[in-house]
PDB file of C-alpha atoms in Angstrom:
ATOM      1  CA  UNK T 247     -40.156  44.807 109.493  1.00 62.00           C
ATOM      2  CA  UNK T 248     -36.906  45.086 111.569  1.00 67.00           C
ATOM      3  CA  UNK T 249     -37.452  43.907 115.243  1.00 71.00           C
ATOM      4  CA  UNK T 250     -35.200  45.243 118.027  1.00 72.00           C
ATOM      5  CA  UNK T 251     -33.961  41.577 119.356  1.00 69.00           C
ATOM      6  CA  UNK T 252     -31.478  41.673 122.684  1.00 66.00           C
ATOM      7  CA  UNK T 253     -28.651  41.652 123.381  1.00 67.00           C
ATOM      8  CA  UNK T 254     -26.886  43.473 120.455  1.00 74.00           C
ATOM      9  CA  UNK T 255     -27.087  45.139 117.526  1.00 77.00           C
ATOM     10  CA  UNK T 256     -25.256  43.024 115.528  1.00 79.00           C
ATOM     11  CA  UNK T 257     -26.767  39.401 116.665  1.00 82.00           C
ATOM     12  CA  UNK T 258     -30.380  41.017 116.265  1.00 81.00           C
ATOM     13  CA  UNK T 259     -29.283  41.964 112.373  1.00 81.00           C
ATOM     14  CA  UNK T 260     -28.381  38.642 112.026  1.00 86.00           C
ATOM     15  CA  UNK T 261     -31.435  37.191 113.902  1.00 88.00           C
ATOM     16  CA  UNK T 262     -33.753  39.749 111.624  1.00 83.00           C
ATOM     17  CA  UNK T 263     -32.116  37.739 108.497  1.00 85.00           C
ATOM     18  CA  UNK T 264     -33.832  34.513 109.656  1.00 89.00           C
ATOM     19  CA  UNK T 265     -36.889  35.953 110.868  1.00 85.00           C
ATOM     20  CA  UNK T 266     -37.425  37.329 107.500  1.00 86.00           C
ATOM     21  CA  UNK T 267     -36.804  33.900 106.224  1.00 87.00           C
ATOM     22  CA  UNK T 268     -38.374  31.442 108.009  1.00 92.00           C
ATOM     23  CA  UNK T 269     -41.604  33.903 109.005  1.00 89.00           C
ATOM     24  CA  UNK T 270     -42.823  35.855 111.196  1.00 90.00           C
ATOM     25  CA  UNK T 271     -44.231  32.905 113.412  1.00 92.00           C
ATOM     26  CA  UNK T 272     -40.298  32.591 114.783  1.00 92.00           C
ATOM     27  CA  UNK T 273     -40.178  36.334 116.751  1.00 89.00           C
ATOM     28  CA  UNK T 274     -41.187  34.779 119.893  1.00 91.00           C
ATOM     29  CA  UNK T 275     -38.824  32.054 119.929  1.00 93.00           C
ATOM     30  CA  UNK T 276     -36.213  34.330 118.308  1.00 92.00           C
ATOM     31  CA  UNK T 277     -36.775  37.130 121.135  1.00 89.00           C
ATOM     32  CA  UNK T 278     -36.654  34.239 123.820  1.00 92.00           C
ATOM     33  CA  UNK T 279     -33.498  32.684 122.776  1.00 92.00           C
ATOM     34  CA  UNK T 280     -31.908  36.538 122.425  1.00 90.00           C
ATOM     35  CA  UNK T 281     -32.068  36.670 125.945  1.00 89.00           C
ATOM     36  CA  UNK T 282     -29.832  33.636 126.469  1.00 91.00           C
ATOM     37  CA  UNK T 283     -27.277  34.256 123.857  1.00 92.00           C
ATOM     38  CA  UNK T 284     -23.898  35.574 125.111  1.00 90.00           C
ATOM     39  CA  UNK T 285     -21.817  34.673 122.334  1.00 90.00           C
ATOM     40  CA  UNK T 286     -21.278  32.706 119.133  1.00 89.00           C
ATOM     41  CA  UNK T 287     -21.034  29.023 120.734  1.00 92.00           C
ATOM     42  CA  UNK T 288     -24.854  30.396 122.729  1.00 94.00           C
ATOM     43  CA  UNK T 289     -25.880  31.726 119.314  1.00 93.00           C
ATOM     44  CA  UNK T 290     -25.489  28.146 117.341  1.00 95.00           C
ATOM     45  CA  UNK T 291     -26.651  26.068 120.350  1.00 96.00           C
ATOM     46  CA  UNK T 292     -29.907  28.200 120.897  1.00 96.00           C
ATOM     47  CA  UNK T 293     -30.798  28.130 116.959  1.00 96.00           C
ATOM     48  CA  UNK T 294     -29.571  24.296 116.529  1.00 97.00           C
ATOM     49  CA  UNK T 295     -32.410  24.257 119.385  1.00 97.00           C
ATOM     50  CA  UNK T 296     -34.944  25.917 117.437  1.00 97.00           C
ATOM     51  CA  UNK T 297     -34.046  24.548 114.238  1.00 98.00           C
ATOM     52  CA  UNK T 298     -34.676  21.086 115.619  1.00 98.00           C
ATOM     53  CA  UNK T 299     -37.849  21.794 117.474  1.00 98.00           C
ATOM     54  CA  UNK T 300     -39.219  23.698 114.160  1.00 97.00           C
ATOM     55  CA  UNK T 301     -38.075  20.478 111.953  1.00 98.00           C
ATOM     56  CA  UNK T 302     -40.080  18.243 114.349  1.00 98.00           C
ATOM     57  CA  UNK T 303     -43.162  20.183 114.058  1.00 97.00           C
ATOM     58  CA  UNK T 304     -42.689  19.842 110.288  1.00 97.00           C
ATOM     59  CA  UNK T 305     -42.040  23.454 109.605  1.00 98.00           C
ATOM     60  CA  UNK T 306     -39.314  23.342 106.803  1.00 97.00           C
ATOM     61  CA  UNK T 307     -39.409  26.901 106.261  1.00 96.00           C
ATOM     62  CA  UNK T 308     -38.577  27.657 109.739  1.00 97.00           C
ATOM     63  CA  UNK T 309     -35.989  24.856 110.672  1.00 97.00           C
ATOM     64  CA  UNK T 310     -34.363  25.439 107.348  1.00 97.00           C
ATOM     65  CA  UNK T 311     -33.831  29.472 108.089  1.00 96.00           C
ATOM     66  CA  UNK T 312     -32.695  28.347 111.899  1.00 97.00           C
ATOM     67  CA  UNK T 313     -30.282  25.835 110.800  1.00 97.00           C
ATOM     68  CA  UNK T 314     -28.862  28.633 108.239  1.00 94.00           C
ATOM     69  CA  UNK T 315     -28.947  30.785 111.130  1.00 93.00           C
ATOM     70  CA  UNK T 316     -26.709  28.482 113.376  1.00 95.00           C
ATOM     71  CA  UNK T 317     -23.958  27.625 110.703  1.00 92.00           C
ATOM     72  CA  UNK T 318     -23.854  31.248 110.693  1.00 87.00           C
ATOM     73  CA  UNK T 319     -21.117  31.708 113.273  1.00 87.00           C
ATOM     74  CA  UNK T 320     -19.350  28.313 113.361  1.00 91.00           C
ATOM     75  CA  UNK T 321     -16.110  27.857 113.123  1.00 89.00           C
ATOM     76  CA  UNK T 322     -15.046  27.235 109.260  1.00 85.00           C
ATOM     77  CA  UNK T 323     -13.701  23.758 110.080  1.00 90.00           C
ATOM     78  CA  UNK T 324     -16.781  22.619 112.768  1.00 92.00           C
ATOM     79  CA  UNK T 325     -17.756  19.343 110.803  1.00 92.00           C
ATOM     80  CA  UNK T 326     -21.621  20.674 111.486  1.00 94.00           C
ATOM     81  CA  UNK T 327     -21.292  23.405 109.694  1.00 92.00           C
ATOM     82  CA  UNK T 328     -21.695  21.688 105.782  1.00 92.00           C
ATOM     83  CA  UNK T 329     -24.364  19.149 107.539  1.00 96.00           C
ATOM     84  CA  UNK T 330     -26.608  22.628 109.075  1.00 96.00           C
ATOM     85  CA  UNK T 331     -25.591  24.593 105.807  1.00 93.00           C
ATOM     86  CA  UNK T 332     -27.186  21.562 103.468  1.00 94.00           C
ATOM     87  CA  UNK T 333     -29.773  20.493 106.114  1.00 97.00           C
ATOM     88  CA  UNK T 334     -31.409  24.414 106.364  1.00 96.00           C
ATOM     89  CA  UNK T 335     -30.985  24.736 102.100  1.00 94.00           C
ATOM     90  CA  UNK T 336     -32.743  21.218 101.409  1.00 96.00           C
ATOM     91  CA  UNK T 337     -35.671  22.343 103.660  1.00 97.00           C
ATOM     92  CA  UNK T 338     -36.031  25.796 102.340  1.00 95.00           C
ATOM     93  CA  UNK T 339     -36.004  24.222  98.654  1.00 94.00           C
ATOM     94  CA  UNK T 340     -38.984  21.900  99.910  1.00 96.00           C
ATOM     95  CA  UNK T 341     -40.765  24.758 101.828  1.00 96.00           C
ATOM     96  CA  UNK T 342     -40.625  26.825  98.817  1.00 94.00           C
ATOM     97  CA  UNK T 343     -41.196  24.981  96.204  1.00 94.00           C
ATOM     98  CA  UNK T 344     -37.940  24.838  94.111  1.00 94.00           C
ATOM     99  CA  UNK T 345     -37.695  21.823  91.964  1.00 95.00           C
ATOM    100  CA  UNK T 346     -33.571  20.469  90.606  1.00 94.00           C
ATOM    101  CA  UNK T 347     -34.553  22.245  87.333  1.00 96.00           C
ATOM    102  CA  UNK T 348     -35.076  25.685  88.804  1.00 96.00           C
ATOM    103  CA  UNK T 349     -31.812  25.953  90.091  1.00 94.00           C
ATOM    104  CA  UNK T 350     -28.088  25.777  88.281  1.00 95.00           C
ATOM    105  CA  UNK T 351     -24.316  26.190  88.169  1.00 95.00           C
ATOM    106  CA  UNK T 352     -23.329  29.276  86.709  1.00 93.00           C
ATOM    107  CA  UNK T 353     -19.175  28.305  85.431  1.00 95.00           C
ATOM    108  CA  UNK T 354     -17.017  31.207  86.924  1.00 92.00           C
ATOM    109  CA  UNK T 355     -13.360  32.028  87.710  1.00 92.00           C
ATOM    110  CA  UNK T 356     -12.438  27.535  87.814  1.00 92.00           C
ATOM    111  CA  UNK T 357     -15.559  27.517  89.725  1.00 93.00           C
ATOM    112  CA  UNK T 358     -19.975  28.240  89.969  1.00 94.00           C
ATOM    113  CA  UNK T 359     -21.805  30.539  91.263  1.00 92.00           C
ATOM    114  CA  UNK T 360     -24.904  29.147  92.496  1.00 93.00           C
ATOM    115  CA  UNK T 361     -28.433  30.214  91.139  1.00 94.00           C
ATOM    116  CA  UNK T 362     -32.136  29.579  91.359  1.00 94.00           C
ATOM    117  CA  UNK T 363     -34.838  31.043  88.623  1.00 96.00           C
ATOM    118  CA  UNK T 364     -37.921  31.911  89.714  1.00 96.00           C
ATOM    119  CA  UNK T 365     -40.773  32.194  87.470  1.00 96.00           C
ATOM    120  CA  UNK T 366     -42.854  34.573  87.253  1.00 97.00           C
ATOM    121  CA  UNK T 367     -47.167  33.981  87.995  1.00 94.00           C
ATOM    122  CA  UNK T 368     -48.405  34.355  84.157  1.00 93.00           C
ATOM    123  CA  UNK T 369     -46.522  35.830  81.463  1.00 95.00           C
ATOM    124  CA  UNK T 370     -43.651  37.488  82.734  1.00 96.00           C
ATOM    125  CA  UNK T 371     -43.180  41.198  82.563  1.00 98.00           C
ATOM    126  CA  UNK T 372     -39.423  40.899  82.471  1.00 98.00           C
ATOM    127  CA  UNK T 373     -36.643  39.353  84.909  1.00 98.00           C
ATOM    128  CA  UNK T 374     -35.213  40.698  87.708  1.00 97.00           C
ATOM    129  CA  UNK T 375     -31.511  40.193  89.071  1.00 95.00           C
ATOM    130  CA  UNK T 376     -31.602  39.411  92.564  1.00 93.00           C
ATOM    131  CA  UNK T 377     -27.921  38.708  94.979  1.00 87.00           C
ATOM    132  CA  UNK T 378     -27.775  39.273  98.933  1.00 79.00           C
ATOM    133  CA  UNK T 379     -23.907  40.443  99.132  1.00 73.00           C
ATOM    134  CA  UNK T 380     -21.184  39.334 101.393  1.00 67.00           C
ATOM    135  CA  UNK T 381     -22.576  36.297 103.056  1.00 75.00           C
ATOM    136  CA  UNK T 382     -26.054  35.056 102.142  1.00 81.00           C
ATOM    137  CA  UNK T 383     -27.052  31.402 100.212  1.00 85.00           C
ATOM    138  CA  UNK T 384     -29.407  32.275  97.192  1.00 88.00           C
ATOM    139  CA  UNK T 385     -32.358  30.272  99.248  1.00 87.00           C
ATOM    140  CA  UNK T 386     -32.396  33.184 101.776  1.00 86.00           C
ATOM    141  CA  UNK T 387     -33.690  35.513  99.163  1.00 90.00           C
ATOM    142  CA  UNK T 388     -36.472  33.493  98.539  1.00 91.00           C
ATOM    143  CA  UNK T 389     -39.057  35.451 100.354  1.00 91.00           C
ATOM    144  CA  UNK T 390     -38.046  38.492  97.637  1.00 91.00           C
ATOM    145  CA  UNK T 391     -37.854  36.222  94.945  1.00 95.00           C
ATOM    146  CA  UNK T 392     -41.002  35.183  95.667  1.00 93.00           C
ATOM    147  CA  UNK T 393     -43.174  38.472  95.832  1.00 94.00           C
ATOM    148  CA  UNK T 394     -41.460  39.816  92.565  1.00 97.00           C
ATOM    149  CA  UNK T 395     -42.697  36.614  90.909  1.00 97.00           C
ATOM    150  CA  UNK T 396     -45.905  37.245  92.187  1.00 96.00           C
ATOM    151  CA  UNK T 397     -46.204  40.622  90.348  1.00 97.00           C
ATOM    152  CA  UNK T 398     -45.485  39.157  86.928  1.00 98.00           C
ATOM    153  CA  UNK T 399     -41.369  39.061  87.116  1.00 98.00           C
ATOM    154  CA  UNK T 400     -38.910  35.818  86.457  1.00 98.00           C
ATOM    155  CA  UNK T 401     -36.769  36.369  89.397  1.00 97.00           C
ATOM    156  CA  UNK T 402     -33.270  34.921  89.243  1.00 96.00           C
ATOM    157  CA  UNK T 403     -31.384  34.844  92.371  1.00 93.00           C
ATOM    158  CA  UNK T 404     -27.277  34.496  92.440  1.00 90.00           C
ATOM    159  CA  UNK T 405     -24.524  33.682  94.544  1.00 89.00           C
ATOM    160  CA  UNK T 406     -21.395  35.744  93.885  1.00 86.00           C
ATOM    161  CA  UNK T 407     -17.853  34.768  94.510  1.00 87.00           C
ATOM    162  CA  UNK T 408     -17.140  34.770  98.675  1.00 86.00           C
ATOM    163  CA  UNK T 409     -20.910  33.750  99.108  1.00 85.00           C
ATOM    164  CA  UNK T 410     -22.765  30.864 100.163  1.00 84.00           C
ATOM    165  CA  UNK T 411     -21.827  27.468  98.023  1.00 88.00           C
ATOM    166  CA  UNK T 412     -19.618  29.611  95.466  1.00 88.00           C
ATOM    167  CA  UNK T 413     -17.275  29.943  98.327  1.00 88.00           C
ATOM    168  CA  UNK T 414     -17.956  27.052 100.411  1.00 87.00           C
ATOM    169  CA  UNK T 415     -18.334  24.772  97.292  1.00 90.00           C
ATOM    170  CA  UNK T 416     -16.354  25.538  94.894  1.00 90.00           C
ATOM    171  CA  UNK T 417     -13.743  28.218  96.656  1.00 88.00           C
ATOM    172  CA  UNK T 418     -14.212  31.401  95.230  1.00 89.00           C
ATOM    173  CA  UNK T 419     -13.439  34.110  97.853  1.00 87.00           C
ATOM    174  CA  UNK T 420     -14.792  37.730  97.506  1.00 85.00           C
ATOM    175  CA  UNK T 421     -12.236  40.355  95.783  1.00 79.00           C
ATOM    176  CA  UNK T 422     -11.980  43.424  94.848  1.00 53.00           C
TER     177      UNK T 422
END
C-alpha cells in the first residue's frame, strides 16, 4: 500500500518503488531518511546509507532495493552508478531466488532486452507478461512476479528498450 513519505510527491513515489521491493520492514528507515532529503545528491547519500546498513545485517532484499533506489538519481556518468545498479540486482537475484538459467538476453534492435522467467508453483495455468515502463530493472518486479507464480502462472518479466540494462547495457533508448 502507498505510504505518504515527506518531503514530496515525487521522491515519496520513488521511495514507495523500493519499499515495495525490499519490504515493508524499510518504512521506518524510509520515513526517517525522507525527512533529511533535500535533493538528489541527499536522496543517494541517505539510501547508499541504508543500503549499506541493510547489506551488513545480511538483508539482500533490502540493500539490493536501496542500492537500486540510490543509482536512481545519479548522474549518468557517476562511476557508482553501474557498481550500485549491479550491487542492488546481484542481491535481489540472491534474495529471491533467481538462478543464471532463469534469466536471458532477448536479441533486439543490435541489442537485448533483459528478462527473467518465473515459474509457476505446480503446473502452470498459463504465462503472464510482466514489464514496469520507463525506468525500472526486471528484478524490481519481482515481488509481482512472485505472487502470480504463486497462483499457478509462469511469470516472465522484461526490460524494454530505454529501461534498466537494455539501455544501460546494451544502448537502446525508449522511442516512439
Amino acid at each position: 500500500m502507498f505510504q505518504k513519505l515527506p518531503p514530496a510527491v515525487a521522491v515519496s513515489f520513488q521511495l514507495n518503488r523500493w519499499l515495495e521491493l525490499g519490504g515493508d520492514h524499510l518504512l521506518d528507515d524510509l520515513h526517517d531518511a525522507a525527512s533529511r532529503i533535500t535533493d538528489a545528491a541527499a536522496y543517494t547519500r541517505e539510501l547508499s546509507a541504508l543500503a549499506h546498513a541493510r547489506e551488513e545485517a545480511a538483508d539482500n532484499q533490502g540493500a539490493g532495493a536501496l542500492f537500486i533506489g540510490a543509482e536512481f538519481f545519479m548522474a549518468p556518468a557517476d562511476p557508482q552508478r553501474r557498481v550500485y545498479r549491479e550491487r542492488g540486482i546481484a542481491l535481489l537475484t540472491d534474495a529471491f531466488g533467481i538462478a543464471p538459467e532463469q534469466c536471458a538476453q532477448v536479441p533486439f534492435r543490435g541489442g537485448a532486452l533483459p528478462c527473467v522467467r518465473v515459474p509457476a508453483t505446480g503446473e502452470p495455468l498459463g504465462t503472464v507478461l510482466i514489464h514496469g515502463g520507463f525506468d525500472s530493472y526486471a528484478v524490481e518486479l519481482m515481488p509481482w512476479a512472485s505472487r502470480v507464480a504463486a497462483r499457478g502462472y509462469d511469470a516472465v518479466l522484461f526490460e524494454g528498450h530505454g529501461q534498466g540494462g537494455a539501455l544501460e547495457d546494451h544502448g537502446l533508448h525508449m522511442d516512439e
